[in-house]
Amino acid sequence: MPQKRRLMTLSDEWAPVVGAQIAAVTAARMVTRDGTLFVDVATDAWLQELSRMEPRLLRALRQRSTGISVQRIRWRLASVAGRLEPLLELVREDHAPGLAEDTQA
C-alpha cells in the first residue's frame, strides 16, 4: 500500500482507536515501511503519558482492520516537528476558552 494511502487510512482510524481526548492533541503523520508510526504531540506532558500508553494503543491499532502493520510508535513533540501552533490552538480551545485570543494580543 502506498505511503500516502496508508497514512490516510490510519488517519481515519486514529480518533476511533485513541479516543477524542488524545486525538485532539495528536496527529498521526507517517508510517514507515518497517511499521513505525510517527505521531506529533502537542505538549511534553502528553508525550510522556502517551509513551506509557503505547503498548495498549498498539494493541488497539492492531485490532482494527486497517491493513497497516504498526510495530511501534514514535512520539514527537510538535514544536520540534515544526507543527506546534495548530495543536496548541486545539488544546487552548478545549481546555481554556478565551486563552487563544489572550495570547494573540
PDB file of N, CA and C in Angstrom:
ATOM      1  N   MET A   1       0.851  -1.170   0.000  1.00  0.00           N
ATOM      2  CA  MET A   1       0.000   0.000   0.000  1.00  0.00           C
ATOM      3  C   MET A   1       0.903   1.242   0.000  1.00  0.00           C
ATOM      4  N   PRO A   2       0.667   2.196  -0.889  1.00  0.00           N
ATOM      5  CA  PRO A   2       1.489   3.408  -0.938  1.00  0.00           C
ATOM      6  C   PRO A   2       1.435   4.184   0.383  1.00  0.00           C
ATOM      7  N   GLN A   3       2.519   4.907   0.680  1.00  0.00           N
ATOM      8  CA  GLN A   3       2.652   5.651   1.936  1.00  0.00           C
ATOM      9  C   GLN A   3       1.472   6.589   2.172  1.00  0.00           C
ATOM     10  N   LYS A   4       1.105   7.380   1.167  1.00  0.00           N
ATOM     11  CA  LYS A   4       0.029   8.352   1.333  1.00  0.00           C
ATOM     12  C   LYS A   4      -1.296   7.652   1.662  1.00  0.00           C
ATOM     13  N   ARG A   5      -1.558   6.562   0.986  1.00  0.00           N
ATOM     14  CA  ARG A   5      -2.801   5.828   1.233  1.00  0.00           C
ATOM     15  C   ARG A   5      -2.812   5.191   2.618  1.00  0.00           C
ATOM     16  N   ARG A   6      -1.635   4.666   3.043  1.00  0.00           N
ATOM     17  CA  ARG A   6      -1.548   4.091   4.392  1.00  0.00           C
ATOM     18  C   ARG A   6      -1.829   5.147   5.442  1.00  0.00           C
ATOM     19  N   LEU A   7      -1.258   6.345   5.264  1.00  0.00           N
ATOM     20  CA  LEU A   7      -1.455   7.408   6.245  1.00  0.00           C
ATOM     21  C   LEU A   7      -2.902   7.876   6.254  1.00  0.00           C
ATOM     22  N   MET A   8      -3.528   7.987   5.084  1.00  0.00           N
ATOM     23  CA  MET A   8      -4.934   8.381   5.033  1.00  0.00           C
ATOM     24  C   MET A   8      -5.801   7.370   5.765  1.00  0.00           C
ATOM     25  N   THR A   9      -5.532   6.094   5.551  1.00  0.00           N
ATOM     26  CA  THR A   9      -6.291   5.045   6.233  1.00  0.00           C
ATOM     27  C   THR A   9      -6.078   5.130   7.730  1.00  0.00           C
ATOM     28  N   LEU A  10      -4.834   5.276   8.148  1.00  0.00           N
ATOM     29  CA  LEU A  10      -4.529   5.363   9.567  1.00  0.00           C
ATOM     30  C   LEU A  10      -5.114   6.626  10.185  1.00  0.00           C
ATOM     31  N   SER A  11      -5.061   7.737   9.482  1.00  0.00           N
ATOM     32  CA  SER A  11      -5.639   8.981   9.995  1.00  0.00           C
ATOM     33  C   SER A  11      -7.126   8.817  10.259  1.00  0.00           C
ATOM     34  N   ASP A  12      -7.816   8.117   9.384  1.00  0.00           N
ATOM     35  CA  ASP A  12      -9.248   7.862   9.571  1.00  0.00           C
ATOM     36  C   ASP A  12      -9.508   7.004  10.808  1.00  0.00           C
ATOM     37  N   GLU A  13      -8.593   6.105  11.115  1.00  0.00           N
ATOM     38  CA  GLU A  13      -8.759   5.183  12.238  1.00  0.00           C
ATOM     39  C   GLU A  13      -8.211   5.731  13.549  1.00  0.00           C
ATOM     40  N   TRP A  14      -7.383   6.779  13.491  1.00  0.00           N
ATOM     41  CA  TRP A  14      -6.686   7.264  14.678  1.00  0.00           C
ATOM     42  C   TRP A  14      -7.643   7.665  15.800  1.00  0.00           C
ATOM     43  N   ALA A  15      -8.587   8.552  15.529  1.00  0.00           N
ATOM     44  CA  ALA A  15      -9.506   9.023  16.576  1.00  0.00           C
ATOM     45  C   ALA A  15     -10.348   7.895  17.175  1.00  0.00           C
ATOM     46  N   PRO A  16     -10.938   7.005  16.365  1.00  0.00           N
ATOM     47  CA  PRO A  16     -11.699   5.913  16.977  1.00  0.00           C
ATOM     48  C   PRO A  16     -10.837   4.992  17.849  1.00  0.00           C
ATOM     49  N   VAL A  17      -9.572   4.853  17.517  1.00  0.00           N
ATOM     50  CA  VAL A  17      -8.686   3.973  18.295  1.00  0.00           C
ATOM     51  C   VAL A  17      -8.258   4.647  19.595  1.00  0.00           C
ATOM     52  N   VAL A  18      -7.810   5.899  19.511  1.00  0.00           N
ATOM     53  CA  VAL A  18      -7.243   6.542  20.696  1.00  0.00           C
ATOM     54  C   VAL A  18      -8.260   7.340  21.498  1.00  0.00           C
ATOM     55  N   GLY A  19      -9.392   7.669  20.900  1.00  0.00           N
ATOM     56  CA  GLY A  19     -10.407   8.457  21.594  1.00  0.00           C
ATOM     57  C   GLY A  19     -10.257   9.939  21.294  1.00  0.00           C
ATOM     58  N   ALA A  20     -11.321  10.667  21.530  1.00  0.00           N
ATOM     59  CA  ALA A  20     -11.385  12.088  21.177  1.00  0.00           C
ATOM     60  C   ALA A  20     -10.366  12.936  21.937  1.00  0.00           C
ATOM     61  N   GLN A  21     -10.160  12.648  23.214  1.00  0.00           N
ATOM     62  CA  GLN A  21      -9.247  13.461  24.020  1.00  0.00           C
ATOM     63  C   GLN A  21      -7.819  13.380  23.498  1.00  0.00           C
ATOM     64  N   ILE A  22      -7.353  12.172  23.213  1.00  0.00           N
ATOM     65  CA  ILE A  22      -5.991  12.003  22.700  1.00  0.00           C
ATOM     66  C   ILE A  22      -5.905  12.500  21.257  1.00  0.00           C
ATOM     67  N   ALA A  23      -6.906  12.226  20.468  1.00  0.00           N
ATOM     68  CA  ALA A  23      -6.896  12.675  19.073  1.00  0.00           C
ATOM     69  C   ALA A  23      -6.818  14.199  18.978  1.00  0.00           C
ATOM     70  N   ALA A  24      -7.370  14.896  19.963  1.00  0.00           N
ATOM     71  CA  ALA A  24      -7.367  16.355  19.945  1.00  0.00           C
ATOM     72  C   ALA A  24      -5.980  16.954  20.141  1.00  0.00           C
ATOM     73  N   VAL A  25      -5.053  16.195  20.719  1.00  0.00           N
ATOM     74  CA  VAL A  25      -3.706  16.731  20.995  1.00  0.00           C
ATOM     75  C   VAL A  25      -2.620  15.978  20.239  1.00  0.00           C
ATOM     76  N   THR A  26      -3.024  15.163  19.274  1.00  0.00           N
ATOM     77  CA  THR A  26      -2.049  14.395  18.498  1.00  0.00           C
ATOM     78  C   THR A  26      -2.400  14.448  17.017  1.00  0.00           C
ATOM     79  N   ALA A  27      -1.423  14.086  16.196  1.00  0.00           N
ATOM     80  CA  ALA A  27      -1.651  13.952  14.760  1.00  0.00           C
ATOM     81  C   ALA A  27      -0.745  12.848  14.238  1.00  0.00           C
ATOM     82  N   ALA A  28      -1.350  11.789  13.692  1.00  0.00           N
ATOM     83  CA  ALA A  28      -0.571  10.720  13.052  1.00  0.00           C
ATOM     84  C   ALA A  28       0.004  11.286  11.766  1.00  0.00           C
ATOM     85  N   ARG A  29       1.331  11.218  11.605  1.00  0.00           N
ATOM     86  CA  ARG A  29       1.984  11.891  10.486  1.00  0.00           C
ATOM     87  C   ARG A  29       2.552  10.967   9.427  1.00  0.00           C
ATOM     88  N   MET A  30       3.084   9.801   9.840  1.00  0.00           N
ATOM     89  CA  MET A  30       3.779   8.971   8.863  1.00  0.00           C
ATOM     90  C   MET A  30       3.888   7.543   9.385  1.00  0.00           C
ATOM     91  N   VAL A  31       3.779   6.591   8.463  1.00  0.00           N
ATOM     92  CA  VAL A  31       4.036   5.193   8.781  1.00  0.00           C
ATOM     93  C   VAL A  31       5.143   4.733   7.845  1.00  0.00           C
ATOM     94  N   THR A  32       6.227   4.241   8.416  1.00  0.00           N
ATOM     95  CA  THR A  32       7.332   3.771   7.591  1.00  0.00           C
ATOM     96  C   THR A  32       7.090   2.338   7.142  1.00  0.00           C
ATOM     97  N   ARG A  33       7.886   1.890   6.204  1.00  0.00           N
ATOM     98  CA  ARG A  33       7.735   0.525   5.698  1.00  0.00           C
ATOM     99  C   ARG A  33       7.965  -0.527   6.769  1.00  0.00           C
ATOM    100  N   ASP A  34       8.803  -0.189   7.768  1.00  0.00           N
ATOM    101  CA  ASP A  34       9.056  -1.164   8.830  1.00  0.00           C
ATOM    102  C   ASP A  34       7.997  -1.121   9.928  1.00  0.00           C
ATOM    103  N   GLY A  35       6.956  -0.310   9.733  1.00  0.00           N
ATOM    104  CA  GLY A  35       5.846  -0.283  10.675  1.00  0.00           C
ATOM    105  C   GLY A  35       5.982   0.706  11.813  1.00  0.00           C
ATOM    106  N   THR A  36       6.840   1.703  11.661  1.00  0.00           N
ATOM    107  CA  THR A  36       6.972   2.745  12.680  1.00  0.00           C
ATOM    108  C   THR A  36       5.991   3.862  12.366  1.00  0.00           C
ATOM    109  N   LEU A  37       5.136   4.149  13.313  1.00  0.00           N
ATOM    110  CA  LEU A  37       4.164   5.224  13.194  1.00  0.00           C
ATOM    111  C   LEU A  37       4.709   6.448  13.919  1.00  0.00           C
ATOM    112  N   PHE A  38       4.815   7.576  13.228  1.00  0.00           N
ATOM    113  CA  PHE A  38       5.255   8.831  13.835  1.00  0.00           C
ATOM    114  C   PHE A  38       4.025   9.664  14.139  1.00  0.00           C
ATOM    115  N   VAL A  39       3.939  10.104  15.396  1.00  0.00           N
ATOM    116  CA  VAL A  39       2.788  10.883  15.848  1.00  0.00           C
ATOM    117  C   VAL A  39       3.286  12.159  16.511  1.00  0.00           C
ATOM    118  N   ASP A  40       2.773  13.307  16.051  1.00  0.00           N
ATOM    119  CA  ASP A  40       3.089  14.589  16.682  1.00  0.00           C
ATOM    120  C   ASP A  40       2.173  14.779  17.882  1.00  0.00           C
ATOM    121  N   VAL A  41       2.737  15.318  18.965  1.00  0.00           N
ATOM    122  CA  VAL A  41       2.011  15.506  20.219  1.00  0.00           C
ATOM    123  C   VAL A  41       2.140  16.969  20.635  1.00  0.00           C
ATOM    124  N   ALA A  42       1.053  17.551  21.136  1.00  0.00           N
ATOM    125  CA  ALA A  42       1.016  18.985  21.442  1.00  0.00           C
ATOM    126  C   ALA A  42       1.897  19.401  22.611  1.00  0.00           C
ATOM    127  N   THR A  43       1.988  18.590  23.654  1.00  0.00           N
ATOM    128  CA  THR A  43       2.740  19.000  24.841  1.00  0.00           C
ATOM    129  C   THR A  43       3.632  17.871  25.342  1.00  0.00           C
ATOM    130  N   ASP A  44       4.638  18.259  26.103  1.00  0.00           N
ATOM    131  CA  ASP A  44       5.558  17.281  26.682  1.00  0.00           C
ATOM    132  C   ASP A  44       4.828  16.354  27.658  1.00  0.00           C
ATOM    133  N   ALA A  45       3.903  16.900  28.426  1.00  0.00           N
ATOM    134  CA  ALA A  45       3.151  16.077  29.378  1.00  0.00           C
ATOM    135  C   ALA A  45       2.373  14.977  28.651  1.00  0.00           C
ATOM    136  N   TRP A  46       1.719  15.333  27.549  1.00  0.00           N
ATOM    137  CA  TRP A  46       1.003  14.331  26.764  1.00  0.00           C
ATOM    138  C   TRP A  46       1.977  13.322  26.163  1.00  0.00           C
ATOM    139  N   LEU A  47       3.117  13.787  25.701  1.00  0.00           N
ATOM    140  CA  LEU A  47       4.104  12.885  25.110  1.00  0.00           C
ATOM    141  C   LEU A  47       4.519  11.823  26.127  1.00  0.00           C
ATOM    142  N   GLN A  48       4.775  12.229  27.355  1.00  0.00           N
ATOM    143  CA  GLN A  48       5.165  11.281  28.392  1.00  0.00           C
ATOM    144  C   GLN A  48       4.041  10.294  28.694  1.00  0.00           C
ATOM    145  N   GLU A  49       2.829  10.800  28.811  1.00  0.00           N
ATOM    146  CA  GLU A  49       1.686   9.928  29.099  1.00  0.00           C
ATOM    147  C   GLU A  49       1.448   8.926  27.973  1.00  0.00           C
ATOM    148  N   LEU A  50       1.506   9.399  26.744  1.00  0.00           N
ATOM    149  CA  LEU A  50       1.278   8.518  25.602  1.00  0.00           C
ATOM    150  C   LEU A  50       2.378   7.468  25.473  1.00  0.00           C
ATOM    151  N   SER A  51       3.588   7.812  25.835  1.00  0.00           N
ATOM    152  CA  SER A  51       4.677   6.830  25.819  1.00  0.00           C
ATOM    153  C   SER A  51       4.357   5.668  26.748  1.00  0.00           C
ATOM    154  N   ARG A  52       3.782   5.981  27.902  1.00  0.00           N
ATOM    155  CA  ARG A  52       3.394   4.912  28.837  1.00  0.00           C
ATOM    156  C   ARG A  52       2.206   4.103  28.315  1.00  0.00           C
ATOM    157  N   MET A  53       1.374   4.723  27.505  1.00  0.00           N
ATOM    158  CA  MET A  53       0.186   4.053  26.974  1.00  0.00           C
ATOM    159  C   MET A  53       0.465   3.276  25.686  1.00  0.00           C
ATOM    160  N   GLU A  54       1.673   3.380  25.166  1.00  0.00           N
ATOM    161  CA  GLU A  54       1.985   2.806  23.853  1.00  0.00           C
ATOM    162  C   GLU A  54       1.598   1.336  23.692  1.00  0.00           C
ATOM    163  N   PRO A  55       1.913   0.445  24.640  1.00  0.00           N
ATOM    164  CA  PRO A  55       1.520  -0.960  24.432  1.00  0.00           C
ATOM    165  C   PRO A  55       0.015  -1.135  24.223  1.00  0.00           C
ATOM    166  N   ARG A  56      -0.780  -0.419  25.004  1.00  0.00           N
ATOM    167  CA  ARG A  56      -2.241  -0.533  24.870  1.00  0.00           C
ATOM    168  C   ARG A  56      -2.705   0.045  23.533  1.00  0.00           C
ATOM    169  N   LEU A  57      -2.121   1.167  23.130  1.00  0.00           N
ATOM    170  CA  LEU A  57      -2.504   1.785  21.858  1.00  0.00           C
ATOM    171  C   LEU A  57      -2.099   0.917  20.676  1.00  0.00           C
ATOM    172  N   LEU A  58      -0.938   0.277  20.762  1.00  0.00           N
ATOM    173  CA  LEU A  58      -0.519  -0.644  19.693  1.00  0.00           C
ATOM    174  C   LEU A  58      -1.498  -1.805  19.569  1.00  0.00           C
ATOM    175  N   ARG A  59      -1.911  -2.360  20.698  1.00  0.00           N
ATOM    176  CA  ARG A  59      -2.895  -3.463  20.658  1.00  0.00           C
ATOM    177  C   ARG A  59      -4.188  -2.996  19.997  1.00  0.00           C
ATOM    178  N   ALA A  60      -4.643  -1.803  20.367  1.00  0.00           N
ATOM    179  CA  ALA A  60      -5.882  -1.276  19.794  1.00  0.00           C
ATOM    180  C   ALA A  60      -5.739  -1.053  18.292  1.00  0.00           C
ATOM    181  N   LEU A  61      -4.596  -0.513  17.855  1.00  0.00           N
ATOM    182  CA  LEU A  61      -4.366  -0.311  16.418  1.00  0.00           C
ATOM    183  C   LEU A  61      -4.350  -1.631  15.672  1.00  0.00           C
ATOM    184  N   ARG A  62      -3.738  -2.632  16.255  1.00  0.00           N
ATOM    185  CA  ARG A  62      -3.632  -3.939  15.597  1.00  0.00           C
ATOM    186  C   ARG A  62      -4.979  -4.640  15.507  1.00  0.00           C
ATOM    187  N   GLN A  63      -5.888  -4.332  16.417  1.00  0.00           N
ATOM    188  CA  GLN A  63      -7.211  -4.952  16.377  1.00  0.00           C
ATOM    189  C   GLN A  63      -8.102  -4.376  15.284  1.00  0.00           C
ATOM    190  N   ARG A  64      -7.793  -3.154  14.852  1.00  0.00           N
ATOM    191  CA  ARG A  64      -8.546  -2.548  13.758  1.00  0.00           C
ATOM    192  C   ARG A  64      -8.073  -3.154  12.445  1.00  0.00           C
ATOM    193  N   SER A  65      -8.950  -3.348  11.523  1.00  0.00           N
ATOM    194  CA  SER A  65      -8.565  -3.959  10.250  1.00  0.00           C
ATOM    195  C   SER A  65      -8.213  -2.886   9.224  1.00  0.00           C
ATOM    196  N   THR A  66      -7.081  -2.208   9.443  1.00  0.00           N
ATOM    197  CA  THR A  66      -6.668  -1.138   8.543  1.00  0.00           C
ATOM    198  C   THR A  66      -5.779  -1.646   7.418  1.00  0.00           C
ATOM    199  N   GLY A  67      -5.239  -2.850   7.563  1.00  0.00           N
ATOM    200  CA  GLY A  67      -4.298  -3.362   6.578  1.00  0.00           C
ATOM    201  C   GLY A  67      -2.906  -2.792   6.761  1.00  0.00           C
ATOM    202  N   ILE A  68      -2.700  -2.035   7.834  1.00  0.00           N
ATOM    203  CA  ILE A  68      -1.409  -1.428   8.124  1.00  0.00           C
ATOM    204  C   ILE A  68      -0.836  -2.094   9.363  1.00  0.00           C
ATOM    205  N   SER A  69       0.383  -2.552   9.247  1.00  0.00           N
ATOM    206  CA  SER A  69       1.036  -3.208  10.372  1.00  0.00           C
ATOM    207  C   SER A  69       1.889  -2.190  11.130  1.00  0.00           C
ATOM    208  N   VAL A  70       1.390  -1.728  12.267  1.00  0.00           N
ATOM    209  CA  VAL A  70       2.139  -0.790  13.097  1.00  0.00           C
ATOM    210  C   VAL A  70       2.872  -1.599  14.162  1.00  0.00           C
ATOM    211  N   GLN A  71       4.185  -1.491  14.157  1.00  0.00           N
ATOM    212  CA  GLN A  71       5.023  -2.242  15.090  1.00  0.00           C
ATOM    213  C   GLN A  71       5.443  -1.408  16.299  1.00  0.00           C
ATOM    214  N   ARG A  72       5.559  -0.118  16.099  1.00  0.00           N
ATOM    215  CA  ARG A  72       5.999   0.772  17.170  1.00  0.00           C
ATOM    216  C   ARG A  72       5.476   2.175  16.877  1.00  0.00           C
ATOM    217  N   ILE A  73       5.419   2.974  17.921  1.00  0.00           N
ATOM    218  CA  ILE A  73       5.000   4.368  17.767  1.00  0.00           C
ATOM    219  C   ILE A  73       6.140   5.252  18.259  1.00  0.00           C
ATOM    220  N   ARG A  74       6.467   6.237  17.470  1.00  0.00           N
ATOM    221  CA  ARG A  74       7.463   7.236  17.857  1.00  0.00           C
ATOM    222  C   ARG A  74       6.730   8.551  18.056  1.00  0.00           C
ATOM    223  N   TRP A  75       6.744   9.022  19.277  1.00  0.00           N
ATOM    224  CA  TRP A  75       6.054  10.251  19.641  1.00  0.00           C
ATOM    225  C   TRP A  75       7.011  11.409  19.446  1.00  0.00           C
ATOM    226  N   ARG A  76       6.539  12.473  18.790  1.00  0.00           N
ATOM    227  CA  ARG A  76       7.383  13.650  18.554  1.00  0.00           C
ATOM    228  C   ARG A  76       6.663  14.876  19.092  1.00  0.00           C
ATOM    229  N   LEU A  77       7.389  15.678  19.846  1.00  0.00           N
ATOM    230  CA  LEU A  77       6.820  16.927  20.316  1.00  0.00           C
ATOM    231  C   LEU A  77       6.580  17.804  19.096  1.00  0.00           C
ATOM    232  N   ALA A  78       5.379  18.280  18.943  1.00  0.00           N
ATOM    233  CA  ALA A  78       5.004  19.020  17.734  1.00  0.00           C
ATOM    234  C   ALA A  78       5.875  20.246  17.503  1.00  0.00           C
ATOM    235  N   SER A  79       6.338  20.900  18.563  1.00  0.00           N
ATOM    236  CA  SER A  79       7.185  22.080  18.385  1.00  0.00           C
ATOM    237  C   SER A  79       8.502  21.700  17.727  1.00  0.00           C
ATOM    238  N   VAL A  80       9.030  20.528  18.056  1.00  0.00           N
ATOM    239  CA  VAL A  80      10.262  20.056  17.442  1.00  0.00           C
ATOM    240  C   VAL A  80      10.010  19.724  15.976  1.00  0.00           C
ATOM    241  N   ALA A  81       8.852  19.181  15.693  1.00  0.00           N
ATOM    242  CA  ALA A  81       8.499  18.821  14.327  1.00  0.00           C
ATOM    243  C   ALA A  81       8.038  20.038  13.527  1.00  0.00           C
ATOM    244  N   GLY A  82       7.899  21.190  14.174  1.00  0.00           N
ATOM    245  CA  GLY A  82       7.515  22.414  13.489  1.00  0.00           C
ATOM    246  C   GLY A  82       6.018  22.575  13.277  1.00  0.00           C
ATOM    247  N   ARG A  83       5.214  21.858  14.051  1.00  0.00           N
ATOM    248  CA  ARG A  83       3.770  21.919  13.874  1.00  0.00           C
ATOM    249  C   ARG A  83       3.054  22.158  15.202  1.00  0.00           C
ATOM    250  N   LEU A  84       3.608  22.965  16.062  1.00  0.00           N
ATOM    251  CA  LEU A  84       3.044  23.164  17.390  1.00  0.00           C
ATOM    252  C   LEU A  84       1.773  23.999  17.382  1.00  0.00           C
ATOM    253  N   GLU A  85       1.748  25.107  16.677  1.00  0.00           N
ATOM    254  CA  GLU A  85       0.626  26.041  16.774  1.00  0.00           C
ATOM    255  C   GLU A  85      -0.744  25.416  16.490  1.00  0.00           C
ATOM    256  N   PRO A  86      -0.926  24.645  15.410  1.00  0.00           N
ATOM    257  CA  PRO A  86      -2.270  24.088  15.188  1.00  0.00           C
ATOM    258  C   PRO A  86      -2.735  23.192  16.336  1.00  0.00           C
ATOM    259  N   LEU A  87      -1.826  22.406  16.908  1.00  0.00           N
ATOM    260  CA  LEU A  87      -2.214  21.536  18.016  1.00  0.00           C
ATOM    261  C   LEU A  87      -2.470  22.341  19.284  1.00  0.00           C
ATOM    262  N   LEU A  88      -1.656  23.352  19.548  1.00  0.00           N
ATOM    263  CA  LEU A  88      -1.869  24.169  20.739  1.00  0.00           C
ATOM    264  C   LEU A  88      -3.186  24.928  20.661  1.00  0.00           C
ATOM    265  N   GLU A  89      -3.577  25.355  19.466  1.00  0.00           N
ATOM    266  CA  GLU A  89      -4.866  26.030  19.321  1.00  0.00           C
ATOM    267  C   GLU A  89      -5.995  25.102  19.769  1.00  0.00           C
ATOM    268  N   LEU A  90      -5.906  23.822  19.424  1.00  0.00           N
ATOM    269  CA  LEU A  90      -6.923  22.862  19.848  1.00  0.00           C
ATOM    270  C   LEU A  90      -6.926  22.706  21.358  1.00  0.00           C
ATOM    271  N   VAL A  91      -5.751  22.621  21.957  1.00  0.00           N
ATOM    272  CA  VAL A  91      -5.654  22.484  23.411  1.00  0.00           C
ATOM    273  C   VAL A  91      -6.240  23.716  24.085  1.00  0.00           C
ATOM    274  N   ARG A  92      -5.903  24.890  23.603  1.00  0.00           N
ATOM    275  CA  ARG A  92      -6.424  26.129  24.189  1.00  0.00           C
ATOM    276  C   ARG A  92      -7.942  26.177  24.093  1.00  0.00           C
ATOM    277  N   GLU A  93      -8.487  25.842  22.941  1.00  0.00           N
ATOM    278  CA  GLU A  93      -9.934  25.901  22.741  1.00  0.00           C
ATOM    279  C   GLU A  93     -10.662  24.908  23.633  1.00  0.00           C
ATOM    280  N   ASP A  94     -10.089  23.703  23.797  1.00  0.00           N
ATOM    281  CA  ASP A  94     -10.743  22.664  24.584  1.00  0.00           C
ATOM    282  C   ASP A  94     -10.630  22.892  26.087  1.00  0.00           C
ATOM    283  N   HIS A  95      -9.488  23.422  26.534  1.00  0.00           N
ATOM    284  CA  HIS A  95      -9.223  23.452  27.970  1.00  0.00           C
ATOM    285  C   HIS A  95      -9.189  24.842  28.579  1.00  0.00           C
ATOM    286  N   ALA A  96      -9.091  25.862  27.758  1.00  0.00           N
ATOM    287  CA  ALA A  96      -9.037  27.220  28.296  1.00  0.00           C
ATOM    288  C   ALA A  96      -9.681  28.188  27.305  1.00  0.00           C
ATOM    289  N   PRO A  97     -11.005  28.142  27.194  1.00  0.00           N
ATOM    290  CA  PRO A  97     -11.670  29.041  26.251  1.00  0.00           C
ATOM    291  C   PRO A  97     -11.259  30.487  26.509  1.00  0.00           C
ATOM    292  N   GLY A  98     -10.982  31.195  25.444  1.00  0.00           N
ATOM    293  CA  GLY A  98     -10.568  32.578  25.556  1.00  0.00           C
ATOM    294  C   GLY A  98      -9.068  32.777  25.629  1.00  0.00           C
ATOM    295  N   LEU A  99      -8.317  31.722  25.955  1.00  0.00           N
ATOM    296  CA  LEU A  99      -6.862  31.832  26.051  1.00  0.00           C
ATOM    297  C   LEU A  99      -6.257  32.130  24.707  1.00  0.00           C
ATOM    298  N   ALA A 100      -6.778  31.530  23.655  1.00  0.00           N
ATOM    299  CA  ALA A 100      -6.224  31.756  22.311  1.00  0.00           C
ATOM    300  C   ALA A 100      -6.273  33.229  21.953  1.00  0.00           C
ATOM    301  N   GLU A 101      -7.361  33.910  22.285  1.00  0.00           N
ATOM    302  CA  GLU A 101      -7.462  35.319  21.992  1.00  0.00           C
ATOM    303  C   GLU A 101      -6.487  36.129  22.837  1.00  0.00           C
ATOM    304  N   ASP A 102      -6.323  35.750  24.116  1.00  0.00           N
ATOM    305  CA  ASP A 102      -5.438  36.463  25.023  1.00  0.00           C
ATOM    306  C   ASP A 102      -3.988  36.376  24.570  1.00  0.00           C
ATOM    307  N   THR A 103      -3.557  35.255  24.034  1.00  0.00           N
ATOM    308  CA  THR A 103      -2.165  35.076  23.668  1.00  0.00           C
ATOM    309  C   THR A 103      -1.830  35.729  22.344  1.00  0.00           C
ATOM    310  N   GLN A 104      -2.832  36.093  21.561  1.00  0.00           N
ATOM    311  CA  GLN A 104      -2.582  36.729  20.271  1.00  0.00           C
ATOM    312  C   GLN A 104      -2.405  38.230  20.406  1.00  0.00           C
ATOM    313  N   ALA A 105      -2.754  38.792  21.525  1.00  0.00           N
ATOM    314  CA  ALA A 105      -2.649  40.251  21.727  1.00  0.00           C
ATOM    315  C   ALA A 105      -1.213  40.695  21.896  1.00  0.00           C
TER     316      ALA A 105
END
